[in-house]
mmCIF file of C-alpha atoms in Angstrom:
data_model
loop_
_atom_site.group_PDB
_atom_site.id
_atom_site.type_symbol
_atom_site.label_atom_id
_atom_site.label_comp_id
_atom_site.label_asym_id
_atom_site.label_seq_id
_atom_site.Cartn_x
_atom_site.Cartn_y
_atom_site.Cartn_z
ATOM 1 C CA UNK A 1 34.324 -26.484 8.151
ATOM 2 C CA UNK A 2 31.337 -24.990 6.911
ATOM 3 C CA UNK A 3 28.328 -25.652 9.448
ATOM 4 C CA UNK A 4 24.582 -24.468 8.342
ATOM 5 C CA UNK A 5 22.304 -22.746 10.648
ATOM 6 C CA UNK A 6 20.244 -25.164 12.889
ATOM 7 C CA UNK A 7 16.423 -25.579 11.547
ATOM 8 C CA UNK A 8 14.467 -23.645 13.986
ATOM 9 C CA UNK A 9 17.323 -21.121 15.492
ATOM 10 C CA UNK A 10 18.078 -17.868 14.139
ATOM 11 C CA UNK A 11 19.836 -14.565 15.578
ATOM 12 C CA UNK A 12 19.867 -10.958 14.305
ATOM 13 C CA UNK A 13 22.063 -8.065 15.101
ATOM 14 C CA UNK A 14 25.492 -6.813 14.868
ATOM 15 C CA UNK A 15 28.453 -9.316 14.397
ATOM 16 C CA UNK A 16 28.721 -12.985 13.774
ATOM 17 C CA UNK A 17 25.611 -15.608 14.219
ATOM 18 C CA UNK A 18 26.495 -18.686 14.933
ATOM 19 C CA UNK A 19 24.735 -21.826 13.625
ATOM 20 C CA UNK A 20 22.408 -21.849 16.479
ATOM 21 C CA UNK A 21 21.548 -18.268 16.419
ATOM 22 C CA UNK A 22 23.692 -16.514 18.916
ATOM 23 C CA UNK A 23 25.119 -13.592 18.526
ATOM 24 C CA UNK A 24 28.966 -13.733 19.207
ATOM 25 C CA UNK A 25 29.399 -9.894 20.200
ATOM 26 C CA UNK A 26 26.398 -10.189 22.400
ATOM 27 C CA UNK A 27 28.014 -12.929 24.470
ATOM 28 C CA UNK A 28 31.348 -11.153 25.017
ATOM 29 C CA UNK A 29 29.171 -8.537 26.851
ATOM 30 C CA UNK A 30 27.249 -10.861 28.916
ATOM 31 C CA UNK A 31 28.736 -11.218 32.412
ATOM 32 C CA UNK A 32 29.451 -14.661 34.147
ATOM 33 C CA UNK A 33 27.116 -15.494 36.808
ATOM 34 C CA UNK A 34 27.774 -17.948 39.537
ATOM 35 C CA UNK A 35 28.240 -21.259 37.326
ATOM 36 C CA UNK A 36 31.998 -21.365 38.178
ATOM 37 C CA UNK A 37 31.430 -21.338 41.632
ATOM 38 C CA UNK A 38 28.661 -23.964 41.259
ATOM 39 C CA UNK A 39 31.127 -26.236 39.213
ATOM 40 C CA UNK A 40 33.845 -25.523 41.610
ATOM 41 C CA UNK A 41 32.024 -27.166 44.549
ATOM 42 C CA UNK A 42 30.803 -29.991 42.881
ATOM 43 C CA UNK A 43 34.212 -31.582 41.552
ATOM 44 C CA UNK A 44 37.952 -32.055 42.615
ATOM 45 C CA UNK A 45 40.112 -29.187 42.391
ATOM 46 C CA UNK A 46 42.512 -28.826 39.290
ATOM 47 C CA UNK A 47 40.225 -31.408 37.191
ATOM 48 C CA UNK A 48 40.240 -32.058 33.600
ATOM 49 C CA UNK A 49 37.221 -30.920 32.433
ATOM 50 C CA UNK A 50 35.412 -31.079 28.929
ATOM 51 C CA UNK A 51 33.221 -27.872 28.422
ATOM 52 C CA UNK A 52 30.979 -28.593 25.646
ATOM 53 C CA UNK A 53 29.211 -25.242 23.717
ATOM 54 C CA UNK A 54 31.971 -22.834 25.307
ATOM 55 C CA UNK A 55 30.879 -19.859 23.545
ATOM 56 C CA UNK A 56 33.334 -17.078 24.030
ATOM 57 C CA UNK A 57 34.694 -18.489 27.167
ATOM 58 C CA UNK A 58 32.451 -16.674 29.409
ATOM 59 C CA UNK A 59 32.404 -19.784 31.609
ATOM 60 C CA UNK A 60 35.840 -21.219 30.431
ATOM 61 C CA UNK A 61 37.835 -18.189 31.597
ATOM 62 C CA UNK A 62 36.982 -18.586 35.511
ATOM 63 C CA UNK A 63 37.544 -21.972 35.523
ATOM 64 C CA UNK A 64 40.992 -21.658 33.880
ATOM 65 C CA UNK A 65 41.735 -18.904 36.650
ATOM 66 C CA UNK A 66 40.528 -21.495 39.464
ATOM 67 C CA UNK A 67 42.985 -23.981 38.004
ATOM 68 C CA UNK A 68 41.006 -26.105 36.180
ATOM 69 C CA UNK A 69 42.419 -27.685 32.932
ATOM 70 C CA UNK A 70 39.881 -27.055 30.249
ATOM 71 C CA UNK A 71 39.400 -28.362 26.650
ATOM 72 C CA UNK A 72 36.580 -25.631 25.208
ATOM 73 C CA UNK A 73 34.105 -27.198 22.387
ATOM 74 C CA UNK A 74 32.144 -25.352 20.110
ATOM 75 C CA UNK A 75 30.872 -25.584 16.605
ATOM 76 C CA UNK A 76 31.583 -21.713 16.056
ATOM 77 C CA UNK A 77 35.088 -20.703 14.850
ATOM 78 C CA UNK A 78 34.082 -17.304 15.880
ATOM 79 C CA UNK A 79 32.941 -17.738 19.496
ATOM 80 C CA UNK A 80 36.004 -19.989 20.072
ATOM 81 C CA UNK A 81 38.347 -17.114 18.810
ATOM 82 C CA UNK A 82 37.866 -15.388 21.766
ATOM 83 C CA UNK A 83 38.507 -18.157 24.260
ATOM 84 C CA UNK A 84 41.572 -17.685 25.850
ATOM 85 C CA UNK A 85 43.920 -20.199 28.344
ATOM 86 C CA UNK A 86 42.482 -23.364 27.297
ATOM 87 C CA UNK A 87 42.498 -25.904 24.077
ATOM 88 C CA UNK A 88 39.941 -25.014 21.693
ATOM 89 C CA UNK A 89 37.995 -27.793 19.311
ATOM 90 C CA UNK A 90 35.885 -26.687 16.811
ATOM 91 C CA UNK A 91 32.860 -29.317 16.375
ATOM 92 C CA UNK A 92 29.164 -29.817 16.622
ATOM 93 C CA UNK A 93 29.300 -31.117 20.141
ATOM 94 C CA UNK A 94 26.771 -34.306 19.279
ATOM 95 C CA UNK A 95 29.399 -35.573 16.518
ATOM 96 C CA UNK A 96 32.452 -34.795 18.725
ATOM 97 C CA UNK A 97 34.835 -37.788 19.701
ATOM 98 C CA UNK A 98 38.254 -36.782 20.708
ATOM 99 C CA UNK A 99 39.607 -40.146 21.890
ATOM 100 C CA UNK A 100 39.930 -39.112 25.384
ATOM 101 C CA UNK A 101 38.244 -39.010 28.580
ATOM 102 C CA UNK A 102 37.717 -36.499 31.358
ATOM 103 C CA UNK A 103 37.409 -36.176 34.800
ATOM 104 C CA UNK A 104 34.227 -33.642 34.457
ATOM 105 C CA UNK A 105 32.174 -32.853 31.216
ATOM 106 C CA UNK A 106 30.516 -30.115 31.157
ATOM 107 C CA UNK A 107 26.923 -29.462 29.491
ATOM 108 C CA UNK A 108 25.535 -25.965 30.293
ATOM 109 C CA UNK A 109 23.457 -23.446 28.532
ATOM 110 C CA UNK A 110 20.371 -25.561 28.708
ATOM 111 C CA UNK A 111 21.836 -27.346 25.779
ATOM 112 C CA UNK A 112 19.848 -30.558 26.978
ATOM 113 C CA UNK A 113 16.785 -29.062 26.121
ATOM 114 C CA UNK A 114 17.643 -29.388 22.479
ATOM 115 C CA UNK A 115 14.351 -29.275 20.183
ATOM 116 C CA UNK A 116 15.518 -32.348 18.358
ATOM 117 C CA UNK A 117 15.607 -35.520 20.895
ATOM 118 C CA UNK A 118 18.295 -36.974 18.145
ATOM 119 C CA UNK A 119 20.322 -34.189 18.834
ATOM 120 C CA UNK A 120 19.786 -34.341 22.869
ATOM 121 C CA UNK A 121 20.625 -37.797 22.851
ATOM 122 C CA UNK A 122 23.796 -36.835 20.590
ATOM 123 C CA UNK A 123 24.866 -34.337 23.318
ATOM 124 C CA UNK A 124 24.180 -36.856 26.147
ATOM 125 C CA UNK A 125 25.920 -39.498 24.441
ATOM 126 C CA UNK A 126 29.123 -37.406 23.905
ATOM 127 C CA UNK A 127 29.145 -36.557 27.441
ATOM 128 C CA UNK A 128 29.070 -40.586 28.382
ATOM 129 C CA UNK A 129 31.657 -40.991 25.465
ATOM 130 C CA UNK A 130 34.328 -38.493 27.194
ATOM 131 C CA UNK A 131 33.459 -39.608 31.034
ATOM 132 C CA UNK A 132 36.742 -41.006 32.793
ATOM 133 C CA UNK A 133 35.986 -43.549 35.076
ATOM 134 C CA UNK A 134 34.950 -42.095 38.292
ATOM 135 C CA UNK A 135 34.238 -38.949 36.670
ATOM 136 C CA UNK A 136 30.970 -37.045 36.772
ATOM 137 C CA UNK A 137 28.811 -35.064 34.204
ATOM 138 C CA UNK A 138 27.574 -31.692 35.033
ATOM 139 C CA UNK A 139 24.253 -30.408 33.160
ATOM 140 C CA UNK A 140 22.398 -27.146 33.252
ATOM 141 C CA UNK A 141 18.869 -27.528 33.262
ATOM 142 C CA UNK A 142 15.801 -25.134 32.591
ATOM 143 C CA UNK A 143 13.766 -23.585 35.488
ATOM 144 C CA UNK A 144 10.595 -24.972 36.485
ATOM 145 C CA UNK A 145 8.775 -22.040 35.348
ATOM 146 C CA UNK A 146 10.664 -21.322 32.075
ATOM 147 C CA UNK A 147 8.398 -21.629 29.792
ATOM 148 C CA UNK A 148 5.442 -20.252 31.714
ATOM 149 C CA UNK A 149 6.338 -16.855 33.177
ATOM 150 C CA UNK A 150 6.441 -15.216 29.720
ATOM 151 C CA UNK A 151 6.925 -12.282 28.600
ATOM 152 C CA UNK A 152 9.574 -11.552 31.141
ATOM 153 C CA UNK A 153 12.765 -9.650 31.227
ATOM 154 C CA UNK A 154 15.850 -8.819 33.272
ATOM 155 C CA UNK A 155 18.535 -6.687 33.666
ATOM 156 C CA UNK A 156 21.947 -7.090 32.450
ATOM 157 C CA UNK A 157 24.797 -5.356 34.208
ATOM 158 C CA UNK A 158 25.708 -2.382 33.676
ATOM 159 C CA UNK A 159 22.988 -0.907 30.932
ATOM 160 C CA UNK A 160 21.345 -3.979 29.213
ATOM 161 C CA UNK A 161 18.462 -5.715 29.229
ATOM 162 C CA UNK A 162 17.347 -9.299 28.329
ATOM 163 C CA UNK A 163 13.960 -10.022 27.563
ATOM 164 C CA UNK A 164 11.885 -13.438 26.616
ATOM 165 C CA UNK A 165 9.502 -12.189 24.474
ATOM 166 C CA UNK A 166 7.471 -15.075 23.292
ATOM 167 C CA UNK A 167 7.438 -18.871 23.853
ATOM 168 C CA UNK A 168 4.987 -20.544 21.196
ATOM 169 C CA UNK A 169 4.587 -24.274 20.778
ATOM 170 C CA UNK A 170 5.487 -25.451 17.468
ATOM 171 C CA UNK A 171 5.395 -29.155 17.372
ATOM 172 C CA UNK A 172 4.724 -31.880 19.890
ATOM 173 C CA UNK A 173 6.497 -31.077 22.938
ATOM 174 C CA UNK A 174 8.717 -28.527 21.651
ATOM 175 C CA UNK A 175 8.623 -24.455 21.857
ATOM 176 C CA UNK A 176 10.238 -21.834 19.776
ATOM 177 C CA UNK A 177 11.516 -18.974 22.118
ATOM 178 C CA UNK A 178 12.209 -15.878 21.162
ATOM 179 C CA UNK A 179 14.604 -13.544 23.218
ATOM 180 C CA UNK A 180 15.710 -10.114 22.432
ATOM 181 C CA UNK A 181 18.427 -8.175 24.232
ATOM 182 C CA UNK A 182 18.734 -4.321 24.226
ATOM 183 C CA UNK A 183 21.771 -2.103 25.091
ATOM 184 C CA UNK A 184 22.124 1.517 24.321
ATOM 185 C CA UNK A 185 24.089 1.034 21.413
ATOM 186 C CA UNK A 186 23.008 -2.097 20.155
ATOM 187 C CA UNK A 187 20.105 -4.646 19.964
ATOM 188 C CA UNK A 188 19.899 -8.339 19.205
ATOM 189 C CA UNK A 189 17.534 -11.112 18.939
ATOM 190 C CA UNK A 190 17.585 -15.174 19.350
ATOM 191 C CA UNK A 191 15.367 -17.451 18.294
ATOM 192 C CA UNK A 192 15.803 -21.043 19.158
ATOM 193 C CA UNK A 193 13.706 -24.058 20.179
ATOM 194 C CA UNK A 194 13.815 -25.708 23.623
ATOM 195 C CA UNK A 195 11.800 -29.372 24.592
ATOM 196 C CA UNK A 196 10.515 -28.692 28.235
ATOM 197 C CA UNK A 197 11.657 -31.870 30.647
ATOM 198 C CA UNK A 198 9.904 -32.614 33.589
ATOM 199 C CA UNK A 199 12.277 -34.567 36.161
ATOM 200 C CA UNK A 200 11.017 -38.144 34.899
ATOM 201 C CA UNK A 201 11.481 -37.203 31.327
ATOM 202 C CA UNK A 202 15.011 -35.589 32.266
ATOM 203 C CA UNK A 203 16.062 -38.597 34.121
ATOM 204 C CA UNK A 204 15.089 -41.076 31.522
ATOM 205 C CA UNK A 205 17.237 -38.858 28.519
ATOM 206 C CA UNK A 206 20.274 -39.633 31.044
ATOM 207 C CA UNK A 207 19.223 -43.322 31.560
ATOM 208 C CA UNK A 208 19.288 -43.739 27.632
ATOM 209 C CA UNK A 209 22.906 -42.397 27.522
ATOM 210 C CA UNK A 210 23.959 -44.588 30.503
ATOM 211 C CA UNK A 211 23.882 -41.731 32.715
ATOM 212 C CA UNK A 212 21.887 -41.486 36.301
ATOM 213 C CA UNK A 213 21.398 -38.374 38.665
ATOM 214 C CA UNK A 214 24.023 -38.267 41.505
ATOM 215 C CA UNK A 215 22.550 -34.740 42.995
ATOM 216 C CA UNK A 216 20.801 -31.637 42.116
ATOM 217 C CA UNK A 217 23.565 -29.001 43.240
ATOM 218 C CA UNK A 218 21.262 -26.076 43.299
ATOM 219 C CA UNK A 219 18.180 -25.070 45.380
ATOM 220 C CA UNK A 220 16.435 -24.454 42.028
ATOM 221 C CA UNK A 221 17.337 -27.969 40.858
ATOM 222 C CA UNK A 222 18.861 -26.413 37.591
ATOM 223 C CA UNK A 223 22.473 -27.794 38.189
ATOM 224 C CA UNK A 224 22.697 -31.482 38.068
ATOM 225 C CA UNK A 225 25.735 -33.819 39.023
ATOM 226 C CA UNK A 226 25.297 -36.926 36.970
ATOM 227 C CA UNK A 227 27.455 -40.237 37.061
ATOM 228 C CA UNK A 228 27.871 -43.279 34.408
ATOM 229 C CA UNK A 229 25.737 -46.286 35.426
ATOM 230 C CA UNK A 230 27.901 -48.746 33.312
#
């Protein structure tokens, strides 16, 4: 399966670059944050999880260690080659149809902010299509000041720096974001498109896919649990 680079997405630096501009070797270096704990608090123990956009397994691996049964999906073969202890499926998320349903569908990494609204709708339709009766969808949203507090940087343990270098409107409602990641021995850049969504726009996008917010799971409201409405 050959997947072309997505329009408006790019990346530079050592190693393989995925269709959405992510550098595989960079993601192998990035440590997991509190995502596994947020997820584990929000869903039943041992749940079957469909993780959409799993990358190298940064979140996958802690989830499997916590006893969840994870099916990990990514469009990059190079990313999936790094995933351990989970079933893997290679596919663009918006085209995925496994003919199965899961207790939990996970859409992290701010993917719901895809610049193309048709892609965003496809992502959410995939979430709904794979959701079991009584199950939930967990979605990670951008923070409230994501596109305003620019430029900014944060330390990456133990010796790296991540910077949001620029955030430029390129189409109505769409921003092109340039990030750089610097380590003593390597440097990567990542350019991607993001569509900011205020709470009303976000909840309308969910409604268009037959979903509705059940709870905001974190104080900053970046993690959301959604349920089916039909």
